[in-house]
Amino acid sequence: MKLTQKCLIAVSTLAFAGLTSAGEINNWLSSAGEVWKNSSGECWRNGSWTPATAAPGCDGAITEQPKSAAAPAEAAPAPAPAPAPAPAPQVDKGHSASTDHSSAATDSSHDSHMSGSSADSSASSAADTASSSAPAPAVAPAPAAAPAAAPAAAAPAAPAQPAATKVTYAADTFFDFDKSVLKPAAKAKLDDLLDKIKSINLEVIIAIGHTDSVGSDEYNQKLSMRRSNAVKAYLVSKGVDKTRIYTEGKGESQPVADNKTKEGRAKNRRVEIEVVGTRKN
């Protein structure tokens, strides 16, 4: 009986292993064969789930271990060193010397004088040949002179910048109270101004009238405009191009002193004339 139970257990184990190896997946699958996952991205498992039956890519699945890298091939043995060359055969100097000894002794006395003179002649001839065949030393060429620098071009003269001159005249000097007709003293001052602007290339003359605070704003505005136009009319009568004269009335909007005092109101009643131009060469 015990033997039969052991055999059944072994058969059950083999059957389970066969199902696992056959690709059984114990994660819940949809009808399309896709693994169901929760909101955290984890795969749902059924009651038979094991790491071996987990769907590929799911949490807890057994991953295949990478194969170990092949062992490097053994290095080839180094080649054997080449054999050393055999030594050259030695000449028997003693035998050669004894063989030629008698002939050398016989001719030594005859050739001693001739060899000395011949040696001197050969040495002299070799020295002359060496001196004549030796090349002469090369002479380095003289460095070329640097080209003269071209003279710098003269910088063009800068154009003359416009200059502005602003003159302020008291309105009481130019006009009677509540009037816009120029007084003789006003014309004399304008004539002096015209003499000064003859030395410049005139660009524009700006005449601006101002009043004190006595009266309404509208009235003072019109009065200041009439006074600036009176200045323009006189300058045009003296030959100034009317297109180069700009007039404006500011009324009482730009006081330079306190309108509560007599002295302050007198300063506010004024005509400002600005001349813009460049000086003649």
JSON list of N, CA, C and O in Angstrom, two decimals, residues 7-17:
[
{"chain": "A", "resi": 7, "resn": "CYS", "atom": "N", "xyz": [4.27, 5.77, -5.52]},
{"chain": "A", "resi": 7, "resn": "CYS", "atom": "CA", "xyz": [4.24, 5.81, -6.98]},
{"chain": "A", "resi": 7, "resn": "CYS", "atom": "C", "xyz": [3.26, 6.87, -7.46]},
{"chain": "A", "resi": 7, "resn": "CYS", "atom": "O", "xyz": [3.53, 7.61, -8.40]},
{"chain": "A", "resi": 8, "resn": "LEU", "atom": "N", "xyz": [2.14, 7.01, -6.79]},
{"chain": "A", "resi": 8, "resn": "LEU", "atom": "CA", "xyz": [1.16, 8.03, -7.19]},
{"chain": "A", "resi": 8, "resn": "LEU", "atom": "C", "xyz": [1.71, 9.44, -6.98]},
{"chain": "A", "resi": 8, "resn": "LEU", "atom": "O", "xyz": [1.49, 10.34, -7.79]},
{"chain": "A", "resi": 9, "resn": "ILE", "atom": "N", "xyz": [2.39, 9.66, -5.87]},
{"chain": "A", "resi": 9, "resn": "ILE", "atom": "CA", "xyz": [3.00, 10.98, -5.61]},
{"chain": "A", "resi": 9, "resn": "ILE", "atom": "C", "xyz": [4.02, 11.31, -6.67]},
{"chain": "A", "resi": 9, "resn": "ILE", "atom": "O", "xyz": [4.09, 12.43, -7.17]},
{"chain": "A", "resi": 10, "resn": "ALA", "atom": "N", "xyz": [4.84, 10.35, -7.05]},
{"chain": "A", "resi": 10, "resn": "ALA", "atom": "CA", "xyz": [5.87, 10.59, -8.07]},
{"chain": "A", "resi": 10, "resn": "ALA", "atom": "C", "xyz": [5.23, 10.92, -9.39]},
{"chain": "A", "resi": 10, "resn": "ALA", "atom": "O", "xyz": [5.67, 11.80, -10.12]},
{"chain": "A", "resi": 11, "resn": "VAL", "atom": "N", "xyz": [4.14, 10.19, -9.74]},
{"chain": "A", "resi": 11, "resn": "VAL", "atom": "CA", "xyz": [3.45, 10.45, -11.02]},
{"chain": "A", "resi": 11, "resn": "VAL", "atom": "C", "xyz": [2.83, 11.83, -11.01]},
{"chain": "A", "resi": 11, "resn": "VAL", "atom": "O", "xyz": [2.87, 12.57, -11.99]},
{"chain": "A", "resi": 12, "resn": "SER", "atom": "N", "xyz": [2.23, 12.26, -9.87]},
{"chain": "A", "resi": 12, "resn": "SER", "atom": "CA", "xyz": [1.63, 13.59, -9.77]},
{"chain": "A", "resi": 12, "resn": "SER", "atom": "C", "xyz": [2.68, 14.67, -9.92]},
{"chain": "A", "resi": 12, "resn": "SER", "atom": "O", "xyz": [2.47, 15.69, -10.58]},
{"chain": "A", "resi": 13, "resn": "THR", "atom": "N", "xyz": [3.84, 14.45, -9.31]},
{"chain": "A", "resi": 13, "resn": "THR", "atom": "CA", "xyz": [4.93, 15.43, -9.41]},
{"chain": "A", "resi": 13, "resn": "THR", "atom": "C", "xyz": [5.39, 15.59, -10.83]},
{"chain": "A", "resi": 13, "resn": "THR", "atom": "O", "xyz": [5.63, 16.68, -11.34]},
{"chain": "A", "resi": 14, "resn": "LEU", "atom": "N", "xyz": [5.54, 14.45, -11.55]},
{"chain": "A", "resi": 14, "resn": "LEU", "atom": "CA", "xyz": [5.98, 14.50, -12.94]},
{"chain": "A", "resi": 14, "resn": "LEU", "atom": "C", "xyz": [4.93, 15.19, -13.80]},
{"chain": "A", "resi": 14, "resn": "LEU", "atom": "O", "xyz": [5.26, 15.94, -14.72]},
{"chain": "A", "resi": 15, "resn": "ALA", "atom": "N", "xyz": [3.66, 14.95, -13.52]},
{"chain": "A", "resi": 15, "resn": "ALA", "atom": "CA", "xyz": [2.60, 15.58, -14.32]},
{"chain": "A", "resi": 15, "resn": "ALA", "atom": "C", "xyz": [2.60, 17.08, -14.11]},
{"chain": "A", "resi": 15, "resn": "ALA", "atom": "O", "xyz": [2.45, 17.86, -15.05]},
{"chain": "A", "resi": 16, "resn": "PHE", "atom": "N", "xyz": [2.79, 17.56, -12.88]},
{"chain": "A", "resi": 16, "resn": "PHE", "atom": "CA", "xyz": [2.85, 18.99, -12.59]},
{"chain": "A", "resi": 16, "resn": "PHE", "atom": "C", "xyz": [4.03, 19.65, -13.28]},
{"chain": "A", "resi": 16, "resn": "PHE", "atom": "O", "xyz": [3.93, 20.72, -13.86]},
{"chain": "A", "resi": 17, "resn": "ALA", "atom": "N", "xyz": [5.19, 18.95, -13.25]},
{"chain": "A", "resi": 17, "resn": "ALA", "atom": "CA", "xyz": [6.38, 19.47, -13.92]},
{"chain": "A", "resi": 17, "resn": "ALA", "atom": "C", "xyz": [6.14, 19.54, -15.41]},
{"chain": "A", "resi": 17, "resn": "ALA", "atom": "O", "xyz": [6.57, 20.47, -16.10]}
]
